[in-house]
Amino acid sequence: MSSKNDIGTDSDATEEQERSGPRHVAIIMDGNGRWAQARGRPRLFGHHAGAKRVREVVECCPELGVKYLTIFAFSTENWKRTQVEISGLMSLFRRYISKEMKALAARNVRVRFIGDRLRLDDKLVRLMDELEHETEGNDGTHLTIALNYGGRDEVARATKRLAEDVATGLLAPEDVDEETLPRYLDTHVLPDPDLVIRTSGEARISNFLLWQSAYAEYEFIDTLWPDFTAEELGRLCRSYGTRDRRFGAVKK
Ligand code: IPE
Ligand code: IPE
Ligand code: MG
């Protein structure tokens, strides 16, 4: 168990006060299937087109001042899809990691995966470990990929580990609070997202970052993920800068 202070430094905080853009953007990359269907192609064609958009979006983060980018690639509910789509997606993830490893490492991107790895095949998990290992010394953009991720599953797994620590006496029940619980989440080293974007026109969060997004700003946009661009992300970041985040308080 590590603490949140692993990453956030005083200079980050000062930098944050000086600018108005989001520091952490999380994206529900939706609409690949409809994008492919509109072209009379199989859903996997859309997933391949969607995977290609990720590079441009990752690369524009430093310019936009986005230090953390979290992307939803596969949910705990996506196992309900056909076997053809699931195995196509799993092989796409393996290919994406192998193909992008060098470029991500060279661009100073630090990659992490969140979600339950137990249901993923060994070959994919090995590649995920390798990508995390290859980029662990990087301190540029922090890219987090949510793969077999579900917010409820994450909270349940966290609670299980927390209960184990209580049972062994490592943690006292009276010390369980809003500070301790998130230390058991997959995202324990990340700040909460400031801005959550969902593409494809659906206005729901589909089990993404439930705990972490309690006070996030949301953007539901019509663009299908394979059409999403760095330019659009820039527009959404600027629009975020005009929002008034009150966190329950009343402005002086
Ligand atoms: C998002 O696109 C990618 C994943 C969920 C894996 P979809 O595959 O959900 O595309 P639509 O929503 O059917 O268009
Ligand atoms: C959410 O999209 C999951 C990902 C983008 C990976 P879905 O397409 O699975 O969500 P629902 O089923 O429309 O809610
Ligand atoms: Mg969808």
CSV table of C-alpha atoms and ligand atoms in Angstrom, one decimal:
chain,number,residue,atom,x,y,z
A,1,MET,CA,0.0,0.0,0.0
A,2,SER,CA,1.5,3.3,-1.0
A,3,SER,CA,0.4,6.8,-0.1
A,4,LYS,CA,-0.9,9.5,-2.4
A,5,ASN,CA,2.2,11.5,-1.6
A,6,ASP,CA,4.1,9.3,-3.9
A,7,ILE,CA,3.4,11.7,-6.7
A,8,GLY,CA,1.9,15.0,-5.7
A,9,THR,CA,4.6,17.5,-4.8
A,10,ASP,CA,4.5,21.1,-3.6
A,11,SER,CA,5.6,22.3,-7.0
A,12,ASP,CA,2.7,20.5,-8.6
A,13,ALA,CA,0.3,22.2,-6.2
A,14,THR,CA,1.8,25.7,-7.0
A,15,GLU,CA,1.6,25.0,-10.7
A,16,GLU,CA,-2.0,23.9,-10.2
A,17,GLN,CA,-2.9,27.2,-8.5
A,18,GLU,CA,-1.4,29.1,-11.4
A,19,ARG,CA,-3.5,27.6,-14.2
A,20,SER,CA,-7.1,26.8,-14.9
A,21,GLY,CA,-6.9,23.7,-17.1
A,22,PRO,CA,-7.6,20.2,-15.7
A,23,ARG,CA,-4.6,18.4,-14.3
A,24,HIS,CA,-6.3,15.0,-14.5
A,25,VAL,CA,-8.5,14.1,-17.5
A,26,ALA,CA,-10.3,10.8,-17.6
A,27,ILE,CA,-12.0,9.6,-20.8
A,28,ILE,CA,-14.7,7.0,-21.5
A,29,MET,CA,-13.7,6.1,-25.0
A,30,ASP,CA,-17.1,5.2,-26.4
A,31,GLY,CA,-18.6,4.8,-29.9
A,32,ASN,CA,-16.2,2.5,-31.7
A,33,GLY,CA,-18.9,0.0,-32.7
A,34,ARG,CA,-21.3,2.7,-34.1
A,35,TRP,CA,-18.4,4.3,-35.9
A,36,ALA,CA,-17.7,1.0,-37.7
A,37,GLN,CA,-21.4,0.2,-38.3
A,38,ALA,CA,-21.8,3.6,-40.0
A,39,ARG,CA,-19.1,2.5,-42.5
A,40,GLY,CA,-20.6,-1.0,-43.0
A,41,ARG,CA,-17.7,-2.6,-41.2
A,42,PRO,CA,-17.4,-5.0,-38.3
A,43,ARG,CA,-17.2,-3.6,-34.8
A,44,LEU,CA,-13.5,-4.6,-34.5
A,45,PHE,CA,-12.7,-2.2,-37.3
A,46,GLY,CA,-14.0,0.5,-35.0
A,47,HIS,CA,-11.9,-0.7,-32.1
A,48,HIS,CA,-8.7,-0.6,-34.3
A,49,ALA,CA,-9.6,3.0,-35.4
A,50,GLY,CA,-10.2,3.9,-31.8
A,51,ALA,CA,-6.8,2.5,-30.6
A,52,LYS,CA,-5.1,4.7,-33.2
A,53,ARG,CA,-6.6,7.9,-31.7
A,54,VAL,CA,-5.0,7.2,-28.3
A,55,ARG,CA,-1.5,8.3,-29.5
A,56,GLU,CA,-2.5,11.7,-30.6
A,57,VAL,CA,-4.4,12.3,-27.4
A,58,VAL,CA,-1.5,11.2,-25.2
A,59,GLU,CA,0.9,13.3,-27.2
A,60,CYS,CA,-1.1,16.6,-26.8
A,61,CYS,CA,-1.3,16.3,-23.0
A,62,PRO,CA,2.0,18.2,-22.1
A,63,GLU,CA,0.9,21.1,-24.2
A,64,LEU,CA,-2.5,21.3,-22.5
A,65,GLY,CA,-1.0,21.0,-19.1
A,66,VAL,CA,-2.7,17.6,-18.5
A,67,LYS,CA,-0.4,15.7,-16.2
A,68,TYR,CA,-2.7,12.6,-15.7
A,69,LEU,CA,-4.7,11.0,-18.5
A,70,THR,CA,-6.9,8.0,-17.6
A,71,ILE,CA,-8.6,6.0,-20.4
A,72,PHE,CA,-11.4,3.4,-20.1
A,73,ALA,CA,-10.5,0.6,-22.5
A,74,PHE,CA,-12.5,-2.4,-21.2
A,75,SER,CA,-15.1,-2.6,-18.4
A,76,THR,CA,-15.9,-5.5,-16.1
A,77,GLU,CA,-19.3,-5.5,-18.0
A,78,ASN,CA,-17.7,-5.8,-21.4
A,79,TRP,CA,-17.3,-9.6,-20.9
A,80,LYS,CA,-21.0,-9.7,-21.9
A,81,ARG,CA,-20.1,-9.1,-25.5
A,82,THR,CA,-19.6,-11.8,-28.1
A,83,GLN,CA,-16.5,-14.1,-27.9
A,84,VAL,CA,-15.4,-12.7,-31.3
A,85,GLU,CA,-15.4,-9.1,-30.1
A,86,ILE,CA,-13.8,-10.0,-26.7
A,87,SER,CA,-10.9,-12.0,-28.2
A,88,GLY,CA,-10.5,-9.3,-30.9
A,89,LEU,CA,-10.2,-6.6,-28.2
A,90,MET,CA,-7.8,-8.7,-26.1
A,91,SER,CA,-5.5,-9.2,-29.1
A,92,LEU,CA,-5.8,-5.5,-30.0
A,93,PHE,CA,-4.6,-4.7,-26.4
A,94,ARG,CA,-1.6,-7.0,-26.8
A,95,ARG,CA,-0.8,-5.5,-30.1
A,96,TYR,CA,-1.2,-1.9,-28.9
A,97,ILE,CA,1.1,-2.5,-25.9
A,98,SER,CA,3.8,-4.2,-28.0
A,99,LYS,CA,3.6,-1.5,-30.7
A,100,GLU,CA,3.5,1.5,-28.5
A,101,MET,CA,5.9,0.4,-25.8
A,102,LYS,CA,9.0,2.1,-27.3
A,103,ALA,CA,7.2,5.4,-28.3
A,104,LEU,CA,5.6,5.7,-24.8
A,105,ALA,CA,8.9,5.1,-23.1
A,106,ALA,CA,10.7,7.6,-25.3
A,107,ARG,CA,8.0,10.3,-24.8
A,108,ASN,CA,8.5,10.1,-21.0
A,109,VAL,CA,5.0,8.7,-20.5
A,110,ARG,CA,4.5,6.7,-17.3
A,111,VAL,CA,2.0,4.0,-17.9
A,112,ARG,CA,-0.1,2.2,-15.3
A,113,PHE,CA,-3.0,-0.2,-15.5
A,114,ILE,CA,-6.0,-0.3,-13.2
A,115,GLY,CA,-8.7,-3.0,-13.0
A,116,ASP,CA,-8.7,-6.7,-12.1
A,117,ARG,CA,-5.9,-8.6,-13.9
A,118,LEU,CA,-7.1,-12.0,-12.7
A,119,ARG,CA,-9.5,-12.6,-15.5
A,120,LEU,CA,-7.0,-11.4,-18.2
A,121,ASP,CA,-4.8,-13.9,-20.1
A,122,ASP,CA,-1.2,-14.4,-18.9
A,123,LYS,CA,0.3,-13.1,-22.1
A,124,LEU,CA,-1.6,-9.8,-21.9
A,125,VAL,CA,-0.8,-9.5,-18.2
A,126,ARG,CA,2.9,-10.0,-18.9
A,127,LEU,CA,2.9,-7.2,-21.5
A,128,MET,CA,1.0,-4.9,-19.1
A,129,ASP,CA,3.7,-5.6,-16.4
A,130,GLU,CA,6.4,-5.0,-19.0
A,131,LEU,CA,5.0,-1.7,-20.1
A,132,GLU,CA,4.6,-0.5,-16.5
A,133,HIS,CA,8.2,-1.6,-15.8
A,134,GLU,CA,9.6,0.0,-18.9
A,135,THR,CA,8.1,3.4,-18.1
A,136,GLU,CA,8.3,3.4,-14.3
A,137,GLY,CA,11.2,5.9,-14.3
A,138,ASN,CA,9.3,8.4,-16.5
A,139,ASP,CA,7.8,11.6,-15.0
A,140,GLY,CA,6.0,13.2,-18.0
A,141,THR,CA,2.4,12.3,-18.7
A,142,HIS,CA,0.9,9.7,-16.3
A,143,LEU,CA,-1.2,7.5,-18.6
A,144,THR,CA,-3.5,5.1,-16.8
A,145,ILE,CA,-5.3,2.5,-18.8
A,146,ALA,CA,-8.5,1.0,-17.2
A,147,LEU,CA,-8.6,-2.6,-18.4
A,148,ASN,CA,-11.2,-5.1,-17.0
A,149,TYR,CA,-12.0,-2.2,-14.7
A,150,GLY,CA,-15.3,-1.5,-12.9
A,151,GLY,CA,-15.7,1.1,-10.2
A,152,ARG,CA,-17.8,-1.3,-8.0
A,153,ASP,CA,-15.4,-4.1,-8.5
A,154,GLU,CA,-12.5,-1.8,-7.5
A,155,VAL,CA,-14.3,-0.7,-4.3
A,156,ALA,CA,-15.2,-4.3,-3.5
A,157,ARG,CA,-11.6,-5.5,-3.9
A,158,ALA,CA,-10.3,-2.5,-1.9
A,159,THR,CA,-12.8,-3.2,0.9
A,160,LYS,CA,-11.6,-6.9,1.0
A,161,ARG,CA,-8.0,-5.8,1.4
A,162,LEU,CA,-9.0,-3.2,4.0
A,163,ALA,CA,-11.0,-5.8,6.0
A,164,GLU,CA,-7.9,-8.1,5.9
A,165,ASP,CA,-5.8,-5.3,7.4
A,166,VAL,CA,-8.4,-4.8,10.1
A,167,ALA,CA,-8.5,-8.5,10.8
A,168,THR,CA,-4.7,-8.7,11.2
A,169,GLY,CA,-4.6,-5.6,13.4
A,170,LEU,CA,-2.8,-3.4,10.8
A,171,LEU,CA,-5.7,-1.0,10.7
A,172,ALA,CA,-8.1,0.0,13.5
A,173,PRO,CA,-11.8,0.1,12.5
A,174,GLU,CA,-12.0,3.7,13.9
A,175,ASP,CA,-9.3,4.8,11.5
A,176,VAL,CA,-11.3,3.8,8.4
A,177,ASP,CA,-12.4,7.1,6.8
A,178,GLU,CA,-12.3,9.0,3.5
A,179,GLU,CA,-8.5,9.3,3.6
A,180,THR,CA,-7.8,5.6,4.4
A,181,LEU,CA,-10.2,3.8,2.0
A,182,PRO,CA,-8.9,5.3,-1.2
A,183,ARG,CA,-5.4,4.1,-0.3
A,184,TYR,CA,-6.7,0.6,-1.1
A,185,LEU,CA,-8.1,1.6,-4.5
A,186,ASP,CA,-6.3,0.7,-7.8
A,187,THR,CA,-5.8,4.5,-8.2
A,188,HIS,CA,-4.2,5.0,-4.8
A,189,VAL,CA,-1.2,7.0,-6.3
A,190,LEU,CA,-3.3,9.2,-8.6
A,191,PRO,CA,-5.1,12.4,-7.9
A,192,ASP,CA,-8.9,12.4,-8.5
A,193,PRO,CA,-10.0,13.3,-12.0
A,194,ASP,CA,-10.8,17.0,-12.6
A,195,LEU,CA,-12.6,16.4,-15.9
A,196,VAL,CA,-14.3,13.2,-17.1
A,197,ILE,CA,-15.2,13.1,-20.8
A,198,ARG,CA,-17.5,10.6,-22.5
A,199,THR,CA,-17.7,10.4,-26.2
A,200,SER,CA,-20.5,9.0,-28.4
A,201,GLY,CA,-23.5,10.9,-26.9
A,202,GLU,CA,-24.3,8.6,-24.0
A,203,ALA,CA,-24.8,10.5,-20.8
A,204,ARG,CA,-23.9,7.8,-18.2
A,205,ILE,CA,-20.7,6.8,-16.5
A,206,SER,CA,-20.9,3.0,-16.9
A,207,ASN,CA,-19.1,2.1,-13.7
A,208,PHE,CA,-16.1,4.3,-14.3
A,209,LEU,CA,-14.1,5.8,-11.4
A,210,LEU,CA,-17.1,5.9,-9.1
A,211,TRP,CA,-15.3,6.9,-5.9
A,212,GLN,CA,-12.7,9.2,-7.6
A,213,SER,CA,-15.2,11.2,-9.7
A,214,ALA,CA,-17.4,12.3,-6.8
A,215,TYR,CA,-16.5,16.0,-7.6
A,216,ALA,CA,-15.3,15.7,-11.2
A,217,GLU,CA,-16.6,18.0,-13.9
A,218,TYR,CA,-18.3,16.1,-16.8
A,219,GLU,CA,-18.4,16.5,-20.6
A,220,PHE,CA,-20.7,14.3,-22.6
A,221,ILE,CA,-20.0,14.9,-26.3
A,222,ASP,CA,-21.5,13.5,-29.4
A,223,THR,CA,-18.2,12.7,-31.2
A,224,LEU,CA,-17.6,9.0,-31.6
A,225,TRP,CA,-14.2,8.0,-30.1
A,226,PRO,CA,-12.5,7.2,-33.5
A,227,ASP,CA,-13.2,10.8,-34.5
A,228,PHE,CA,-11.9,12.4,-31.3
A,229,THR,CA,-8.9,14.8,-31.8
A,230,ALA,CA,-6.3,16.7,-29.8
A,231,GLU,CA,-8.1,19.8,-30.9
A,232,GLU,CA,-11.4,18.7,-29.3
A,233,LEU,CA,-9.6,17.8,-26.1
A,234,GLY,CA,-8.1,21.3,-26.2
A,235,ARG,CA,-11.5,22.9,-26.5
A,236,LEU,CA,-12.9,20.8,-23.6
A,237,CYS,CA,-9.9,21.8,-21.4
A,238,ARG,CA,-10.4,25.5,-22.1
A,239,SER,CA,-14.1,25.1,-21.4
A,240,TYR,CA,-13.2,23.4,-18.1
A,241,GLY,CA,-11.3,26.5,-17.2
A,242,THR,CA,-14.4,28.6,-17.2
A,243,ARG,CA,-16.2,26.4,-14.7
A,244,ASP,CA,-16.8,27.3,-11.1
A,245,ARG,CA,-15.9,24.3,-8.9
A,246,ARG,CA,-17.4,24.9,-5.5
A,247,PHE,CA,-17.0,21.5,-3.8
A,248,GLY,CA,-20.1,22.3,-1.7
A,249,ALA,CA,-18.8,25.6,-0.4
A,250,VAL,CA,-20.1,29.1,-1.1
A,251,LYS,CA,-17.7,31.4,-2.9
A,252,LYS,CA,-16.5,34.4,-0.9
B,1,IPE,C1,-16.1,1.6,-26.7
B,1,IPE,O1,-16.9,1.5,-27.9
B,1,IPE,C2,-15.1,0.5,-26.6
B,1,IPE,C3,-15.4,-0.5,-25.6
B,1,IPE,C4,-16.4,-0.5,-24.8
B,1,IPE,C5,-14.5,-1.6,-25.5
B,1,IPE,P1,-18.1,0.5,-28.0
B,1,IPE,O2,-17.6,-0.8,-28.5
B,1,IPE,O3,-18.9,0.5,-26.8
B,1,IPE,O4,-18.9,1.2,-29.2
B,1,IPE,P2,-20.5,1.4,-29.3
B,1,IPE,O5,-20.9,2.1,-28.0
B,1,IPE,O6,-21.1,0.1,-29.5
B,1,IPE,O7,-20.7,2.3,-30.5
B,2,IPE,C1,-18.1,1.9,-21.4
B,2,IPE,O1,-18.7,1.8,-22.6
B,2,IPE,C2,-16.8,1.1,-21.3
B,2,IPE,C3,-15.7,1.6,-22.1
B,2,IPE,C4,-15.7,2.6,-22.9
B,2,IPE,C5,-14.5,0.7,-22.1
B,2,IPE,P1,-19.8,0.7,-22.9
B,2,IPE,O2,-20.2,0.9,-24.3
B,2,IPE,O3,-19.4,-0.6,-22.5
B,2,IPE,O4,-21.0,1.2,-21.9
B,2,IPE,P2,-22.5,1.0,-22.0
B,2,IPE,O5,-22.8,-0.5,-22.1
B,2,IPE,O6,-23.1,1.7,-23.2
B,2,IPE,O7,-23.1,1.6,-20.7
B,3,MG,MG,-20.4,1.7,-26.1
